[in-house]
mmCIF file with all atom_site columns, C-alpha atoms in Angstrom:
data_model
loop_
_atom_site.group_PDB
_atom_site.id
_atom_site.type_symbol
_atom_site.label_atom_id
_atom_site.label_alt_id
_atom_site.label_comp_id
_atom_site.label_asym_id
_atom_site.label_entity_id
_atom_site.label_seq_id
_atom_site.pdbx_PDB_ins_code
_atom_site.Cartn_x
_atom_site.Cartn_y
_atom_site.Cartn_z
_atom_site.occupancy
_atom_site.B_iso_or_equiv
_atom_site.pdbx_formal_charge
_atom_site.auth_seq_id
_atom_site.auth_comp_id
_atom_site.auth_asym_id
_atom_site.auth_atom_id
_atom_site.pdbx_PDB_model_num
ATOM 1   C CA . UNK A 1 1   ? 7.757   9.799   -13.410 1.00 85.00 ? 190 UNK A CA 1
ATOM 2   C CA . UNK A 1 2   ? 5.928   7.521   -11.723 1.00 92.00 ? 191 UNK A CA 1
ATOM 3   C CA . UNK A 1 3   ? 2.411   7.801   -11.983 1.00 96.00 ? 192 UNK A CA 1
ATOM 4   C CA . UNK A 1 4   ? -0.080  6.193   -9.595  1.00 97.00 ? 193 UNK A CA 1
ATOM 5   C CA . UNK A 1 5   ? -3.580  5.070   -9.554  1.00 97.00 ? 194 UNK A CA 1
ATOM 6   C CA . UNK A 1 6   ? -5.335  3.102   -7.199  1.00 98.00 ? 195 UNK A CA 1
ATOM 7   C CA . UNK A 1 7   ? -8.409  1.596   -7.707  1.00 98.00 ? 196 UNK A CA 1
ATOM 8   C CA . UNK A 1 8   ? -10.550 -1.415  -5.460  1.00 98.00 ? 197 UNK A CA 1
ATOM 9   C CA . UNK A 1 9   ? -11.806 0.477   -2.326  1.00 98.00 ? 198 UNK A CA 1
ATOM 10  C CA . UNK A 1 10  ? -15.319 -0.224  -1.634  1.00 98.00 ? 199 UNK A CA 1
ATOM 11  C CA . UNK A 1 11  ? -17.569 -0.059  1.540   1.00 98.00 ? 200 UNK A CA 1
ATOM 12  C CA . UNK A 1 12  ? -18.054 -3.514  3.274   1.00 98.00 ? 201 UNK A CA 1
ATOM 13  C CA . UNK A 1 13  ? -19.327 -4.847  6.614   1.00 98.00 ? 202 UNK A CA 1
ATOM 14  C CA . UNK A 1 14  ? -16.426 -5.616  9.231   1.00 98.00 ? 203 UNK A CA 1
ATOM 15  C CA . UNK A 1 15  ? -14.845 -9.499  8.826   1.00 98.00 ? 204 UNK A CA 1
ATOM 16  C CA . UNK A 1 16  ? -15.001 -8.223  5.118   1.00 98.00 ? 205 UNK A CA 1
ATOM 17  C CA . UNK A 1 17  ? -12.376 -8.756  2.449   1.00 98.00 ? 206 UNK A CA 1
ATOM 18  C CA . UNK A 1 18  ? -11.486 -5.942  -0.547  1.00 98.00 ? 207 UNK A CA 1
ATOM 19  C CA . UNK A 1 19  ? -8.227  -6.149  -3.181  1.00 98.00 ? 208 UNK A CA 1
ATOM 20  C CA . UNK A 1 20  ? -6.906  -2.516  -3.576  1.00 98.00 ? 209 UNK A CA 1
ATOM 21  C CA . UNK A 1 21  ? -4.910  -2.017  -6.957  1.00 98.00 ? 210 UNK A CA 1
ATOM 22  C CA . UNK A 1 22  ? -2.386  0.510   -7.938  1.00 98.00 ? 211 UNK A CA 1
ATOM 23  C CA . UNK A 1 23  ? -0.592  0.636   -11.294 1.00 97.00 ? 212 UNK A CA 1
ATOM 24  C CA . UNK A 1 24  ? 2.462   2.228   -11.135 1.00 96.00 ? 213 UNK A CA 1
ATOM 25  C CA . UNK A 1 25  ? 3.326   3.894   -14.947 1.00 93.00 ? 214 UNK A CA 1
ATOM 26  C CA . UNK A 1 26  ? 6.557   4.801   -15.828 1.00 89.00 ? 215 UNK A CA 1
ATOM 27  C CA . UNK A 1 27  ? 8.120   3.089   -12.454 1.00 88.00 ? 216 UNK A CA 1
ATOM 28  C CA . UNK A 1 28  ? 11.888  0.769   -13.631 1.00 87.00 ? 217 UNK A CA 1
ATOM 29  C CA . UNK A 1 29  ? 11.580  -2.213  -12.767 1.00 83.00 ? 218 UNK A CA 1
ATOM 30  C CA . UNK A 1 30  ? 15.279  -1.906  -11.000 1.00 88.00 ? 219 UNK A CA 1
ATOM 31  C CA . UNK A 1 31  ? 15.446  -0.814  -6.918  1.00 93.00 ? 220 UNK A CA 1
ATOM 32  C CA . UNK A 1 32  ? 11.965  0.310   -5.982  1.00 95.00 ? 221 UNK A CA 1
ATOM 33  C CA . UNK A 1 33  ? 9.228   0.372   -2.846  1.00 97.00 ? 222 UNK A CA 1
ATOM 34  C CA . UNK A 1 34  ? 6.175   0.202   -2.923  1.00 97.00 ? 223 UNK A CA 1
ATOM 35  C CA . UNK A 1 35  ? 4.363   0.732   -0.138  1.00 97.00 ? 224 UNK A CA 1
ATOM 36  C CA . UNK A 1 36  ? 0.317   1.171   1.192   1.00 98.00 ? 225 UNK A CA 1
ATOM 37  C CA . UNK A 1 37  ? -0.751  3.896   3.069   1.00 98.00 ? 226 UNK A CA 1
ATOM 38  C CA . UNK A 1 38  ? -3.363  5.350   4.937   1.00 98.00 ? 227 UNK A CA 1
ATOM 39  C CA . UNK A 1 39  ? -5.117  7.936   6.186   1.00 98.00 ? 228 UNK A CA 1
ATOM 40  C CA . UNK A 1 40  ? -8.276  8.589   8.655   1.00 97.00 ? 229 UNK A CA 1
ATOM 41  C CA . UNK A 1 41  ? -10.351 11.804  9.108   1.00 94.00 ? 230 UNK A CA 1
ATOM 42  C CA . UNK A 1 42  ? -8.119  13.597  12.091  1.00 95.00 ? 231 UNK A CA 1
ATOM 43  C CA . UNK A 1 43  ? -5.180  10.842  12.352  1.00 96.00 ? 232 UNK A CA 1
ATOM 44  C CA . UNK A 1 44  ? -1.994  11.094  11.021  1.00 96.00 ? 233 UNK A CA 1
ATOM 45  C CA . UNK A 1 45  ? -1.321  8.921   7.733   1.00 96.00 ? 234 UNK A CA 1
ATOM 46  C CA . UNK A 1 46  ? 0.194   5.530   8.241   1.00 97.00 ? 235 UNK A CA 1
ATOM 47  C CA . UNK A 1 47  ? 2.438   3.389   6.477   1.00 97.00 ? 236 UNK A CA 1
ATOM 48  C CA . UNK A 1 48  ? 0.565   -0.096  6.174   1.00 98.00 ? 237 UNK A CA 1
ATOM 49  C CA . UNK A 1 49  ? 2.490   -3.071  4.192   1.00 98.00 ? 238 UNK A CA 1
ATOM 50  C CA . UNK A 1 50  ? 5.424   -2.392  1.509   1.00 98.00 ? 239 UNK A CA 1
ATOM 51  C CA . UNK A 1 51  ? 7.256   -4.485  -0.952  1.00 98.00 ? 240 UNK A CA 1
ATOM 52  C CA . UNK A 1 52  ? 10.611  -4.200  -3.177  1.00 96.00 ? 241 UNK A CA 1
ATOM 53  C CA . UNK A 1 53  ? 11.716  -5.213  -5.989  1.00 95.00 ? 242 UNK A CA 1
ATOM 54  C CA . UNK A 1 54  ? 13.188  -8.488  -4.338  1.00 95.00 ? 243 UNK A CA 1
ATOM 55  C CA . UNK A 1 55  ? 9.557   -8.959  -3.033  1.00 96.00 ? 244 UNK A CA 1
ATOM 56  C CA . UNK A 1 56  ? 10.783  -8.435  0.385   1.00 97.00 ? 245 UNK A CA 1
ATOM 57  C CA . UNK A 1 57  ? 7.456   -7.583  2.443   1.00 98.00 ? 246 UNK A CA 1
ATOM 58  C CA . UNK A 1 58  ? 6.613   -5.310  5.742   1.00 98.00 ? 247 UNK A CA 1
ATOM 59  C CA . UNK A 1 59  ? 3.328   -4.534  7.540   1.00 98.00 ? 248 UNK A CA 1
ATOM 60  C CA . UNK A 1 60  ? 2.296   -2.684  10.244  1.00 98.00 ? 249 UNK A CA 1
ATOM 61  C CA . UNK A 1 61  ? 1.468   -4.265  13.513  1.00 97.00 ? 250 UNK A CA 1
ATOM 62  C CA . UNK A 1 62  ? -2.177  -3.548  13.103  1.00 97.00 ? 251 UNK A CA 1
ATOM 63  C CA . UNK A 1 63  ? -2.683  -5.616  9.600   1.00 98.00 ? 252 UNK A CA 1
ATOM 64  C CA . UNK A 1 64  ? -0.219  -7.939  10.429  1.00 97.00 ? 253 UNK A CA 1
ATOM 65  C CA . UNK A 1 65  ? -1.667  -11.697 9.222   1.00 97.00 ? 254 UNK A CA 1
ATOM 66  C CA . UNK A 1 66  ? -5.337  -10.174 7.689   1.00 98.00 ? 255 UNK A CA 1
ATOM 67  C CA . UNK A 1 67  ? -3.219  -7.624  5.173   1.00 98.00 ? 256 UNK A CA 1
ATOM 68  C CA . UNK A 1 68  ? -1.512  -8.994  1.825   1.00 98.00 ? 257 UNK A CA 1
ATOM 69  C CA . UNK A 1 69  ? 0.679   -7.049  -0.257  1.00 98.00 ? 258 UNK A CA 1
ATOM 70  C CA . UNK A 1 70  ? 1.894   -8.317  -3.558  1.00 98.00 ? 259 UNK A CA 1
ATOM 71  C CA . UNK A 1 71  ? 2.639   -7.476  -7.061  1.00 97.00 ? 260 UNK A CA 1
ATOM 72  C CA . UNK A 1 72  ? 3.234   -8.613  -10.802 1.00 95.00 ? 261 UNK A CA 1
ATOM 73  C CA . UNK A 1 73  ? 5.876   -6.786  -12.010 1.00 91.00 ? 262 UNK A CA 1
ATOM 74  C CA . UNK A 1 74  ? 4.672   -7.674  -15.836 1.00 92.00 ? 263 UNK A CA 1
ATOM 75  C CA . UNK A 1 75  ? 1.166   -5.498  -15.273 1.00 92.00 ? 264 UNK A CA 1
ATOM 76  C CA . UNK A 1 76  ? 3.555   -3.266  -12.834 1.00 94.00 ? 265 UNK A CA 1
ATOM 77  C CA . UNK A 1 77  ? 0.575   -3.246  -10.542 1.00 97.00 ? 266 UNK A CA 1
ATOM 78  C CA . UNK A 1 78  ? 0.698   -3.665  -6.769  1.00 98.00 ? 267 UNK A CA 1
ATOM 79  C CA . UNK A 1 79  ? -1.953  -5.380  -4.819  1.00 98.00 ? 268 UNK A CA 1
ATOM 80  C CA . UNK A 1 80  ? -3.183  -4.813  -1.258  1.00 98.00 ? 269 UNK A CA 1
ATOM 81  C CA . UNK A 1 81  ? -5.196  -7.570  -0.489  1.00 98.00 ? 270 UNK A CA 1
ATOM 82  C CA . UNK A 1 82  ? -7.165  -6.888  2.948   1.00 98.00 ? 271 UNK A CA 1
ATOM 83  C CA . UNK A 1 83  ? -9.387  -9.328  4.960   1.00 98.00 ? 272 UNK A CA 1
ATOM 84  C CA . UNK A 1 84  ? -11.389 -9.780  7.917   1.00 98.00 ? 273 UNK A CA 1
ATOM 85  C CA . UNK A 1 85  ? -11.713 -6.241  7.784   1.00 98.00 ? 274 UNK A CA 1
ATOM 86  C CA . UNK A 1 86  ? -12.503 -4.106  11.087  1.00 98.00 ? 275 UNK A CA 1
ATOM 87  C CA . UNK A 1 87  ? -14.571 -0.595  11.642  1.00 98.00 ? 276 UNK A CA 1
ATOM 88  C CA . UNK A 1 88  ? -10.481 0.574   12.430  1.00 97.00 ? 277 UNK A CA 1
ATOM 89  C CA . UNK A 1 89  ? -9.190  -0.011  8.699   1.00 98.00 ? 278 UNK A CA 1
ATOM 90  C CA . UNK A 1 90  ? -11.237 2.709   7.507   1.00 98.00 ? 279 UNK A CA 1
ATOM 91  C CA . UNK A 1 91  ? -9.327  4.974   5.716   1.00 98.00 ? 280 UNK A CA 1
ATOM 92  C CA . UNK A 1 92  ? -8.310  6.726   2.215   1.00 98.00 ? 281 UNK A CA 1
ATOM 93  C CA . UNK A 1 93  ? -5.522  4.271   1.383   1.00 98.00 ? 282 UNK A CA 1
ATOM 94  C CA . UNK A 1 94  ? -2.913  5.558   -0.884  1.00 98.00 ? 283 UNK A CA 1
ATOM 95  C CA . UNK A 1 95  ? 0.025   3.939   -2.614  1.00 98.00 ? 284 UNK A CA 1
ATOM 96  C CA . UNK A 1 96  ? 3.332   5.270   -2.767  1.00 97.00 ? 285 UNK A CA 1
ATOM 97  C CA . UNK A 1 97  ? 6.721   4.202   -4.789  1.00 97.00 ? 286 UNK A CA 1
ATOM 98  C CA . UNK A 1 98  ? 9.896   5.488   -4.751  1.00 96.00 ? 287 UNK A CA 1
ATOM 99  C CA . UNK A 1 99  ? 13.291  3.907   -6.444  1.00 95.00 ? 288 UNK A CA 1
ATOM 100 C CA . UNK A 1 100 ? 16.471  3.681   -5.910  1.00 91.00 ? 289 UNK A CA 1
ATOM 101 C CA . UNK A 1 101 ? 18.811  1.296   -3.983  1.00 91.00 ? 290 UNK A CA 1
ATOM 102 C CA . UNK A 1 102 ? 18.185  3.223   -0.495  1.00 92.00 ? 291 UNK A CA 1
ATOM 103 C CA . UNK A 1 103 ? 14.480  3.046   -1.422  1.00 92.00 ? 292 UNK A CA 1
ATOM 104 C CA . UNK A 1 104 ? 14.878  -1.011  -1.964  1.00 92.00 ? 293 UNK A CA 1
ATOM 105 C CA . UNK A 1 105 ? 17.077  -1.480  0.994   1.00 93.00 ? 294 UNK A CA 1
ATOM 106 C CA . UNK A 1 106 ? 15.128  0.425   3.498   1.00 95.00 ? 295 UNK A CA 1
ATOM 107 C CA . UNK A 1 107 ? 11.233  -0.276  1.854   1.00 97.00 ? 296 UNK A CA 1
ATOM 108 C CA . UNK A 1 108 ? 9.411   -0.670  5.049   1.00 97.00 ? 297 UNK A CA 1
ATOM 109 C CA . UNK A 1 109 ? 5.605   0.067   5.501   1.00 96.00 ? 298 UNK A CA 1
ATOM 110 C CA . UNK A 1 110 ? 6.638   3.137   7.788   1.00 94.00 ? 299 UNK A CA 1
ATOM 111 C CA . UNK A 1 111 ? 9.676   4.225   5.200   1.00 93.00 ? 300 UNK A CA 1
ATOM 112 C CA . UNK A 1 112 ? 8.383   7.772   4.093   1.00 86.00 ? 301 UNK A CA 1
ATOM 113 C CA . UNK A 1 113 ? 10.296  9.236   1.552   1.00 91.00 ? 302 UNK A CA 1
ATOM 114 C CA . UNK A 1 114 ? 7.946   8.429   -1.656  1.00 94.00 ? 303 UNK A CA 1
ATOM 115 C CA . UNK A 1 115 ? 8.709   10.170  -4.287  1.00 93.00 ? 304 UNK A CA 1
ATOM 116 C CA . UNK A 1 116 ? 5.517   9.616   -6.033  1.00 96.00 ? 305 UNK A CA 1
ATOM 117 C CA . UNK A 1 117 ? 1.809   9.187   -4.665  1.00 97.00 ? 306 UNK A CA 1
ATOM 118 C CA . UNK A 1 118 ? -1.354  8.264   -5.804  1.00 97.00 ? 307 UNK A CA 1
ATOM 119 C CA . UNK A 1 119 ? -4.775  10.312  -5.393  1.00 97.00 ? 308 UNK A CA 1
ATOM 120 C CA . UNK A 1 120 ? -6.070  7.286   -2.737  1.00 98.00 ? 309 UNK A CA 1
ATOM 121 C CA . UNK A 1 121 ? -9.354  4.860   -2.869  1.00 98.00 ? 310 UNK A CA 1
ATOM 122 C CA . UNK A 1 122 ? -11.590 5.042   0.327   1.00 98.00 ? 311 UNK A CA 1
ATOM 123 C CA . UNK A 1 123 ? -12.533 2.357   2.348   1.00 98.00 ? 312 UNK A CA 1
ATOM 124 C CA . UNK A 1 124 ? -15.288 2.289   4.277   1.00 98.00 ? 313 UNK A CA 1
ATOM 125 C CA . UNK A 1 125 ? -15.499 -0.738  6.787   1.00 98.00 ? 314 UNK A CA 1
ATOM 126 C CA . UNK A 1 126 ? -18.711 -0.533  9.068   1.00 98.00 ? 315 UNK A CA 1
ATOM 127 C CA . UNK A 1 127 ? -19.972 -3.050  12.243  1.00 94.00 ? 316 UNK A CA 1
#
């Protein structure tokens, strides 16, 4: 059973930066997909970024060039560095994980078959 805990959410002004962290206890470091999702009030959940066990990354177009997903396998932690934040980035951000060859192969920002989810961390960007 994978248990995910996010941290790093905060309130910042537009143009600022934040780094979110997701610690994944219980994860096996073979064939996995880790993703960051976000959901704003009244909007559907959106896949933001993903990374798999091979370090392959993917981003939704709206964050390409501003957000960077990375991982520290030794710490079983995935990060989301968010730069040049905009008010429209405001949302609850969730970390998600899925394991297996299929998860690794199909890993992309929009992959929506994650079996484990964190509780979320709030990001608020003011103009």
